Short mmCIF file of N, CA and C in Angstrom, two decimals:
data_model
loop_
_atom_site.label_atom_id
_atom_site.label_comp_id
_atom_site.label_asym_id
_atom_site.label_seq_id
_atom_site.Cartn_x
_atom_site.Cartn_y
_atom_site.Cartn_z
N UNK A 1 -41.53 -42.98 -29.52
CA UNK A 1 -41.27 -44.17 -29.56
C UNK A 1 -41.09 -44.98 -29.17
N UNK A 2 -40.83 -46.65 -28.87
CA UNK A 2 -40.97 -47.87 -28.43
C UNK A 2 -39.28 -48.02 -28.18
N UNK A 3 -39.70 -48.87 -26.94
CA UNK A 3 -38.26 -48.86 -26.52
C UNK A 3 -37.46 -50.06 -26.79
N UNK A 4 -36.33 -50.25 -27.66
CA UNK A 4 -36.00 -51.25 -28.29
C UNK A 4 -35.41 -52.57 -27.30
N UNK A 5 -35.76 -52.67 -26.04
CA UNK A 5 -35.18 -53.17 -24.77
C UNK A 5 -36.51 -54.33 -24.55
N UNK A 6 -37.50 -54.09 -25.88
CA UNK A 6 -38.92 -54.94 -25.85
C UNK A 6 -37.91 -56.48 -26.35
N UNK A 7 -37.46 -56.13 -27.08
CA UNK A 7 -36.35 -57.32 -28.19
C UNK A 7 -35.70 -57.79 -26.46
N UNK A 8 -35.79 -59.78 -26.61
CA UNK A 8 -35.13 -60.21 -25.88
C UNK A 8 -34.04 -60.42 -26.29
N UNK A 9 -33.36 -60.74 -27.95
CA UNK A 9 -32.80 -61.66 -28.30
C UNK A 9 -32.68 -60.60 -30.04
N UNK A 10 -31.05 -60.28 -30.19
CA UNK A 10 -31.46 -59.78 -31.48
C UNK A 10 -29.86 -60.93 -32.43
N UNK A 11 -30.97 -61.61 -33.32
CA UNK A 11 -29.20 -62.08 -34.17
C UNK A 11 -28.23 -61.01 -35.22
N UNK A 12 -27.22 -61.31 -35.83
CA UNK A 12 -27.37 -60.55 -36.37
C UNK A 12 -26.07 -61.47 -37.44
N UNK A 13 -25.69 -61.63 -38.76
CA UNK A 13 -25.59 -62.90 -39.61
C UNK A 13 -24.87 -61.88 -40.05
N UNK A 14 -23.18 -61.95 -40.48
CA UNK A 14 -22.49 -60.97 -40.67
C UNK A 14 -21.35 -61.47 -41.12
N UNK A 15 -20.49 -61.90 -42.04
CA UNK A 15 -19.05 -61.62 -42.05
C UNK A 15 -18.21 -60.23 -41.54
N UNK A 16 -18.46 -59.93 -41.86
CA UNK A 16 -17.49 -59.20 -41.35
C UNK A 16 -17.77 -58.66 -39.80
N UNK A 17 -16.01 -58.36 -39.29
CA UNK A 17 -16.05 -58.00 -37.95
C UNK A 17 -16.78 -56.67 -37.88
N UNK A 18 -16.09 -56.00 -38.92
CA UNK A 18 -16.05 -54.01 -38.67
C UNK A 18 -17.90 -53.59 -38.84
N UNK A 19 -18.89 -54.77 -39.48
CA UNK A 19 -19.95 -54.21 -39.30
C UNK A 19 -20.80 -55.08 -38.22
N UNK A 20 -19.95 -56.51 -37.61
CA UNK A 20 -20.13 -56.27 -36.20
C UNK A 20 -20.45 -55.80 -35.20
N UNK A 21 -19.48 -55.24 -35.36
CA UNK A 21 -18.83 -53.98 -34.28
C UNK A 21 -19.64 -53.11 -34.16
N UNK A 22 -19.95 -51.86 -35.48
CA UNK A 22 -21.28 -50.96 -35.34
C UNK A 22 -21.81 -51.51 -35.70
N UNK A 23 -22.97 -52.60 -35.23
CA UNK A 23 -23.90 -52.65 -34.86
C UNK A 23 -24.52 -52.85 -34.05
N UNK A 24 -23.16 -53.93 -33.26
CA UNK A 24 -23.39 -53.63 -31.40
C UNK A 24 -23.49 -52.73 -30.93
N UNK A 25 -22.27 -51.54 -31.64
CA UNK A 25 -21.83 -50.98 -30.27
C UNK A 25 -23.32 -50.18 -30.46
N UNK A 26 -23.87 -49.92 -32.09
CA UNK A 26 -24.92 -49.26 -32.71
C UNK A 26 -26.47 -49.46 -30.82
N UNK A 27 -25.78 -50.83 -30.78
CA UNK A 27 -27.40 -51.09 -30.46
C UNK A 27 -26.75 -51.01 -28.09
N UNK A 28 -25.62 -51.55 -28.44
CA UNK A 28 -25.26 -51.13 -26.92
C UNK A 28 -25.56 -49.95 -26.37
N UNK A 29 -24.37 -49.31 -27.45
CA UNK A 29 -23.74 -47.53 -27.07
C UNK A 29 -24.73 -46.53 -26.96
N UNK A 30 -25.45 -47.11 -28.87
CA UNK A 30 -26.57 -45.36 -28.39
C UNK A 30 -27.89 -45.80 -28.38
N UNK A 31 -28.34 -47.36 -28.58
CA UNK A 31 -29.63 -47.14 -28.24
C UNK A 31 -29.99 -47.53 -26.98
N UNK A 32 -28.51 -48.63 -26.30
CA UNK A 32 -28.89 -48.86 -24.84
C UNK A 32 -29.80 -50.33 -25.23
N UNK A 33 -29.53 -50.98 -25.93
CA UNK A 33 -29.86 -52.29 -25.87
C UNK A 33 -29.71 -53.46 -24.52
N UNK A 34 -30.32 -54.54 -23.85
CA UNK A 34 -29.28 -54.81 -23.13
C UNK A 34 -29.85 -56.51 -23.35
N UNK A 35 -30.42 -56.63 -24.00
CA UNK A 35 -30.73 -57.75 -24.22
C UNK A 35 -28.89 -58.20 -25.28
N UNK A 36 -29.80 -59.87 -25.10
CA UNK A 36 -28.96 -60.76 -26.36
C UNK A 36 -28.67 -60.42 -27.60
N UNK A 37 -27.23 -60.18 -28.16
CA UNK A 37 -26.73 -60.13 -28.61
C UNK A 37 -25.90 -61.31 -29.49
N UNK A 38 -26.60 -62.53 -30.64
CA UNK A 38 -26.07 -63.31 -30.96
C UNK A 38 -25.72 -62.99 -32.22
N UNK A 39 -24.50 -63.86 -32.75
CA UNK A 39 -23.99 -63.35 -33.38
C UNK A 39 -23.40 -64.58 -34.65
N UNK A 40 -23.65 -64.64 -36.25
CA UNK A 40 -23.29 -65.89 -37.02
C UNK A 40 -22.58 -64.88 -38.03
N UNK A 41 -22.26 -66.03 -38.37
CA UNK A 41 -20.93 -65.67 -39.54
C UNK A 41 -21.27 -66.12 -40.91
N UNK A 42 -22.53 -66.64 -40.75
CA UNK A 42 -23.27 -66.88 -42.14
C UNK A 42 -24.11 -67.15 -42.07
N UNK A 43 -25.36 -67.40 -43.22
CA UNK A 43 -26.41 -68.16 -43.00
C UNK A 43 -27.03 -69.58 -43.27
N UNK A 44 -26.03 -70.17 -42.82
CA UNK A 44 -25.53 -72.28 -43.05
C UNK A 44 -25.69 -71.71 -41.00
N UNK A 45 -25.05 -70.94 -40.23
CA UNK A 45 -25.10 -71.18 -39.25
C UNK A 45 -26.14 -70.57 -38.45
N UNK A 46 -26.40 -69.80 -39.38
CA UNK A 46 -27.18 -68.88 -38.05
C UNK A 46 -28.76 -70.09 -38.46
N UNK A 47 -28.80 -70.55 -39.43
CA UNK A 47 -30.13 -72.02 -39.40
C UNK A 47 -29.93 -72.49 -37.94
N UNK A 48 -28.62 -72.95 -38.09
CA UNK A 48 -28.06 -73.77 -36.76
C UNK A 48 -28.44 -73.45 -35.89
N UNK A 49 -28.76 -71.95 -35.72
CA UNK A 49 -28.94 -71.40 -34.99
C UNK A 49 -30.04 -71.32 -34.60
N UNK A 50 -31.04 -71.12 -34.80
CA UNK A 50 -32.86 -70.94 -35.58
C UNK A 50 -33.15 -72.49 -34.80
N UNK A 51 -32.87 -73.40 -35.56
CA UNK A 51 -32.82 -74.38 -35.37
C UNK A 51 -32.14 -75.52 -34.08
N UNK A 52 -31.64 -74.68 -33.21
CA UNK A 52 -30.52 -75.56 -32.44
C UNK A 52 -29.60 -76.74 -32.92
N UNK A 53 -29.36 -76.58 -34.16
CA UNK A 53 -28.85 -77.86 -35.00
C UNK A 53 -26.65 -77.40 -34.71
N UNK A 54 -26.14 -78.22 -34.63
CA UNK A 54 -24.35 -77.93 -35.33
C UNK A 54 -24.05 -77.70 -33.65
N UNK A 55 -23.21 -75.91 -33.69
CA UNK A 55 -23.17 -75.85 -31.96
C UNK A 55 -23.60 -75.04 -31.60
N UNK A 56 -25.35 -75.27 -32.37
CA UNK A 56 -26.19 -74.85 -30.40
C UNK A 56 -26.66 -75.96 -30.49
N UNK A 57 -26.08 -77.08 -30.90
CA UNK A 57 -26.98 -78.23 -29.77
C UNK A 57 -26.24 -78.54 -28.48
N UNK A 58 -27.72 -78.29 -27.87
CA UNK A 58 -27.85 -78.54 -26.33
C UNK A 58 -29.53 -79.03 -26.26
N UNK A 59 -28.90 -79.87 -25.36
CA UNK A 59 -30.51 -80.61 -25.23
C UNK A 59 -31.16 -79.46 -23.79
N UNK A 60 -29.99 -79.53 -23.09
CA UNK A 60 -29.93 -78.30 -21.83
C UNK A 60 -30.24 -77.70 -21.97
N UNK A 61 -30.06 -76.80 -23.29
CA UNK A 61 -30.47 -74.98 -23.29
C UNK A 61 -30.37 -74.89 -24.13
N UNK A 62 -31.34 -74.63 -24.84
CA UNK A 62 -32.17 -74.27 -26.39
C UNK A 62 -31.11 -72.20 -26.93
N UNK A 63 -30.72 -72.15 -27.58
CA UNK A 63 -30.79 -70.86 -28.01
C UNK A 63 -31.89 -69.78 -27.76
N UNK A 64 -32.30 -68.28 -27.25
CA UNK A 64 -33.46 -67.91 -27.38
C UNK A 64 -34.10 -67.88 -28.90
N UNK A 65 -34.51 -67.54 -29.18
CA UNK A 65 -35.43 -67.41 -30.80
C UNK A 65 -35.16 -66.44 -30.46
N UNK A 66 -34.67 -65.87 -32.23
CA UNK A 66 -34.55 -64.30 -32.11
C UNK A 66 -35.95 -63.37 -32.56
N UNK A 67 -35.87 -62.45 -32.37
CA UNK A 67 -36.98 -61.48 -32.52
C UNK A 67 -36.72 -60.41 -33.79
N UNK A 68 -35.39 -59.73 -33.48
CA UNK A 68 -35.46 -59.74 -34.57
C UNK A 68 -33.57 -60.13 -35.67
N UNK A 69 -33.22 -60.48 -36.98
CA UNK A 69 -32.14 -61.29 -37.72
C UNK A 69 -32.27 -59.95 -38.80
N UNK A 70 -30.97 -59.00 -39.00
CA UNK A 70 -29.66 -58.27 -39.28
C UNK A 70 -28.99 -59.52 -40.01
N UNK A 71 -29.79 -59.21 -41.91
CA UNK A 71 -28.39 -60.48 -41.99
C UNK A 71 -28.02 -59.66 -43.58
N UNK A 72 -26.90 -59.98 -43.73
CA UNK A 72 -25.87 -59.51 -45.04
C UNK A 72 -26.79 -60.16 -45.83
N UNK A 73 -26.01 -59.49 -47.13
CA UNK A 73 -26.21 -60.53 -48.51
C UNK A 73 -25.28 -61.94 -48.42
N UNK A 74 -23.91 -60.90 -48.77
CA UNK A 74 -22.53 -61.89 -49.47
C UNK A 74 -21.68 -61.89 -48.02
N UNK A 75 -21.85 -63.46 -47.93
CA UNK A 75 -21.38 -64.32 -47.09
C UNK A 75 -20.90 -65.68 -47.72
N UNK A 76 -19.63 -65.99 -47.44
CA UNK A 76 -18.94 -67.21 -47.35
C UNK A 76 -20.55 -68.73 -47.23
N UNK A 77 -20.20 -69.46 -47.20
CA UNK A 77 -21.38 -70.82 -46.85
C UNK A 77 -22.23 -70.67 -47.53
N UNK A 78 -23.44 -69.95 -46.88
CA UNK A 78 -24.19 -69.93 -47.47
C UNK A 78 -24.85 -68.66 -47.26
N UNK A 79 -24.93 -67.52 -48.43
CA UNK A 79 -25.40 -65.28 -48.23
C UNK A 79 -26.83 -66.19 -47.80
N UNK A 80 -27.06 -64.53 -47.88
CA UNK A 80 -28.55 -63.79 -47.61
C UNK A 80 -29.19 -64.77 -48.24
N UNK A 81 -29.15 -64.62 -49.08
CA UNK A 81 -30.82 -64.77 -50.30
C UNK A 81 -31.20 -66.81 -50.19
N UNK A 82 -29.64 -67.16 -49.78
CA UNK A 82 -29.65 -69.14 -49.70
C UNK A 82 -30.43 -69.27 -48.41
N UNK A 83 -30.18 -67.73 -47.14
CA UNK A 83 -30.41 -68.71 -45.85
C UNK A 83 -32.13 -67.75 -46.20
N UNK A 84 -32.45 -67.27 -46.77
CA UNK A 84 -33.83 -66.64 -47.32
C UNK A 84 -34.98 -67.67 -47.21
N UNK A 85 -34.00 -68.54 -48.11
CA UNK A 85 -34.53 -69.39 -49.36
C UNK A 85 -34.88 -71.32 -48.42
N UNK A 86 -33.86 -70.63 -47.28
CA UNK A 86 -33.52 -71.99 -46.18
C UNK A 86 -35.02 -71.64 -44.97
N UNK A 87 -35.14 -70.53 -44.89
CA UNK A 87 -35.56 -70.16 -43.51
C UNK A 87 -37.03 -70.32 -43.88
N UNK A 88 -37.52 -70.09 -45.48
CA UNK A 88 -38.68 -69.70 -46.22
C UNK A 88 -39.20 -71.22 -45.73
N UNK A 89 -38.99 -72.07 -45.14
CA UNK A 89 -39.47 -73.98 -45.26
C UNK A 89 -39.11 -74.70 -43.86
N UNK A 90 -38.84 -73.43 -43.51
CA UNK A 90 -39.23 -73.62 -41.93
C UNK A 90 -40.10 -73.85 -41.05
N UNK A 91 -40.34 -74.54 -40.41
CA UNK A 91 -42.19 -74.75 -39.47
C UNK A 91 -41.81 -73.16 -39.06
N UNK A 92 -43.76 -73.34 -38.80
CA UNK A 92 -44.16 -71.79 -38.30
C UNK A 92 -43.53 -71.29 -36.92
N UNK A 93 -43.82 -72.59 -36.24
CA UNK A 93 -43.14 -72.30 -34.97
C UNK A 93 -41.60 -72.40 -34.26
N UNK A 94 -40.81 -72.28 -35.88
CA UNK A 94 -39.11 -71.81 -35.80
C UNK A 94 -39.94 -70.67 -35.98
N UNK A 95 -40.40 -69.90 -36.97
CA UNK A 95 -40.48 -68.66 -37.57
C UNK A 95 -41.79 -68.08 -37.19
N UNK A 96 -42.27 -67.65 -36.50
CA UNK A 96 -42.97 -66.97 -35.70
C UNK A 96 -42.17 -66.03 -34.68
N UNK A 97 -43.39 -64.21 -35.24
CA UNK A 97 -42.96 -63.37 -34.37
C UNK A 97 -41.19 -63.10 -34.41
N UNK A 98 -40.89 -63.33 -35.65
CA UNK A 98 -39.38 -62.67 -36.22
C UNK A 98 -39.36 -62.23 -36.92
N UNK A 99 -38.80 -61.27 -37.03
CA UNK A 99 -38.73 -59.81 -38.16
C UNK A 99 -37.39 -59.76 -38.59
N UNK A 100 -36.90 -59.83 -40.35
CA UNK A 100 -35.57 -60.28 -40.90
C UNK A 100 -35.50 -58.64 -41.35
N UNK A 101 -34.16 -57.92 -41.45
CA UNK A 101 -33.97 -57.20 -42.03
C UNK A 101 -32.93 -57.28 -42.66
N UNK A 102 -32.94 -57.39 -43.96
CA UNK A 102 -31.58 -57.50 -44.78
C UNK A 102 -30.98 -55.99 -44.84
N UNK A 103 -29.55 -56.10 -43.72
CA UNK A 103 -28.70 -55.32 -43.77
C UNK A 103 -27.85 -55.42 -44.68
N UNK A 104 -26.93 -54.71 -46.36
CA UNK A 104 -26.45 -54.72 -46.47
C UNK A 104 -25.14 -53.21 -47.64
N UNK A 105 -24.00 -53.95 -47.81
CA UNK A 105 -23.22 -52.66 -47.82
C UNK A 105 -23.63 -53.17 -50.04
N UNK A 106 -24.37 -53.83 -50.39
CA UNK A 106 -24.65 -54.00 -51.52
C UNK A 106 -25.70 -52.98 -52.26
N UNK A 107 -25.19 -52.03 -53.18
CA UNK A 107 -25.81 -50.79 -54.00
C UNK A 107 -26.78 -51.35 -54.96
N UNK A 108 -26.46 -53.46 -55.55
CA UNK A 108 -27.41 -53.29 -56.21
C UNK A 108 -28.11 -52.80 -56.46
N UNK A 109 -29.31 -53.23 -57.84
CA UNK A 109 -30.68 -52.99 -57.56
C UNK A 109 -30.94 -54.27 -58.05
N UNK A 110 -30.30 -55.05 -58.31
CA UNK A 110 -30.84 -56.40 -58.43
C UNK A 110 -31.07 -57.27 -57.28
N UNK A 111 -30.00 -57.63 -56.65
CA UNK A 111 -30.05 -57.20 -54.66
C UNK A 111 -31.60 -56.85 -54.44
N UNK A 112 -32.34 -55.71 -54.95
CA UNK A 112 -32.70 -54.66 -54.26
C UNK A 112 -34.39 -55.01 -54.31
N UNK A 113 -34.31 -55.73 -55.91
CA UNK A 113 -35.46 -56.12 -56.93
C UNK A 113 -35.06 -57.84 -55.85
N UNK A 114 -33.93 -58.64 -56.43
CA UNK A 114 -34.84 -60.02 -55.25
C UNK A 114 -34.65 -60.35 -54.19
N UNK A 115 -35.01 -59.32 -52.97
CA UNK A 115 -35.37 -59.14 -51.66
C UNK A 115 -36.54 -59.58 -52.07
N UNK A 116 -37.21 -58.88 -52.58
CA UNK A 116 -38.39 -58.16 -52.94
C UNK A 116 -39.63 -59.67 -52.81
N UNK A 117 -38.38 -61.27 -53.84
CA UNK A 117 -39.55 -62.06 -53.85
C UNK A 117 -39.37 -62.74 -52.52
N UNK A 118 -39.23 -62.38 -51.35
CA UNK A 118 -38.93 -62.95 -49.93
C UNK A 118 -40.26 -62.56 -49.04
N UNK A 119 -41.07 -63.10 -49.26
CA UNK A 119 -42.04 -62.33 -48.03
C UNK A 119 -41.68 -62.40 -46.16
N UNK A 120 -41.21 -62.86 -45.81
CA UNK A 120 -40.59 -63.06 -44.57
C UNK A 120 -39.77 -62.48 -44.45
N UNK A 121 -39.02 -61.46 -45.19
CA UNK A 121 -38.34 -59.60 -45.36
C UNK A 121 -39.01 -58.76 -45.18
N UNK A 122 -38.69 -58.20 -44.46
CA UNK A 122 -39.30 -57.11 -43.59
C UNK A 122 -38.60 -55.66 -45.05
N UNK A 123 -37.35 -55.58 -44.51
CA UNK A 123 -36.40 -54.66 -44.80
C UNK A 123 -35.24 -54.59 -46.32
N UNK A 124 -35.45 -53.51 -46.31
CA UNK A 124 -33.43 -53.80 -47.61
C UNK A 124 -33.51 -52.24 -47.26
N UNK A 125 -32.08 -52.48 -46.32
CA UNK A 125 -30.97 -51.39 -45.75
C UNK A 125 -29.70 -51.04 -46.01
N UNK A 126 -29.05 -50.02 -46.43
CA UNK A 126 -28.13 -50.09 -46.88
C UNK A 126 -26.91 -49.54 -45.33
N UNK A 127 -26.10 -50.63 -45.62
CA UNK A 127 -24.80 -50.27 -44.39
C UNK A 127 -24.02 -48.62 -45.06
N UNK A 128 -24.27 -47.69 -43.38
CA UNK A 128 -24.36 -48.90 -41.58
C UNK A 128 -25.93 -48.18 -41.44
N UNK A 129 -26.13 -49.53 -40.58
CA UNK A 129 -27.65 -48.73 -40.21
C UNK A 129 -27.41 -48.20 -39.62
N UNK A 130 -28.38 -46.60 -39.28
CA UNK A 130 -28.66 -46.02 -38.09
C UNK A 130 -29.28 -46.27 -37.15
N UNK A 131 -29.27 -45.10 -35.87
CA UNK A 131 -30.37 -45.54 -34.82
C UNK A 131 -31.72 -45.02 -35.75
N UNK A 132 -32.03 -44.38 -36.06
CA UNK A 132 -33.21 -44.21 -36.45
C UNK A 132 -33.48 -45.30 -37.95
N UNK A 133 -32.63 -46.00 -38.29
CA UNK A 133 -33.64 -46.68 -39.37
C UNK A 133 -33.48 -48.07 -37.96
N UNK A 134 -33.05 -47.87 -37.20
CA UNK A 134 -32.87 -49.67 -36.07
C UNK A 134 -34.02 -49.55 -35.75
N UNK A 135 -34.65 -48.18 -35.00
CA UNK A 135 -35.70 -47.89 -33.69
C UNK A 135 -37.17 -47.83 -34.57
N UNK A 136 -36.64 -46.87 -36.24
CA UNK A 136 -37.92 -47.20 -36.95
C UNK A 136 -38.27 -48.98 -37.07
N UNK A 137 -37.59 -48.97 -37.43
CA UNK A 137 -38.16 -50.63 -37.65
C UNK A 137 -38.71 -51.39 -35.91
N UNK A 138 -38.21 -51.33 -35.22
CA UNK A 138 -38.69 -52.02 -34.09
C UNK A 138 -40.44 -51.32 -33.97
N UNK A 139 -40.11 -50.05 -34.24
CA UNK A 139 -41.44 -49.27 -33.59
C UNK A 139 -42.41 -50.44 -34.74
N UNK A 140 -42.29 -50.60 -35.76
CA UNK A 140 -42.75 -50.77 -36.84
C UNK A 140 -43.67 -52.80 -36.67
N UNK A 141 -42.32 -52.48 -36.17
CA UNK A 141 -43.02 -54.09 -36.35
C UNK A 141 -42.96 -54.50 -34.83
N UNK A 142 -42.55 -53.81 -33.74
CA UNK A 142 -42.84 -54.79 -31.69
C UNK A 142 -43.37 -53.74 -31.47
N UNK A 143 -43.50 -52.11 -31.84
CA UNK A 143 -44.55 -51.59 -31.01
C UNK A 143 -46.03 -51.43 -30.77
N UNK A 144 -46.47 -50.83 -30.41
CA UNK A 144 -48.48 -51.58 -29.98
C UNK A 144 -49.12 -51.43 -31.44
#
């Protein structure tokens, strides 16, 4: 199994503080992740982060590109599907090498089907994310 610390930056996109706490705990305490964890509370904020816009606009210190994005569906301002639509239109230099996994509490089969329309989306996982699922993602996408 590959070491999760091959990832330098993980982006959590979720509006629920409890989910963010659980994911962060899993990453740092269980999986011993020592890289950067960035949190965005909706899809618009996540796009701003990726594009270095809005509150992330700083010419001297560009935010690190995420290797992995854990994306919720149901959020205010811009939901996960709206994020994926906008993300799909970004330039390849902003998207290259980024893995997106949808991490949701939705058990709606329509959401799972809709998620299959986005080529940028790698996985559809029902919360809570487990260590085995997380390490499977890392191994699948960042292993040799």
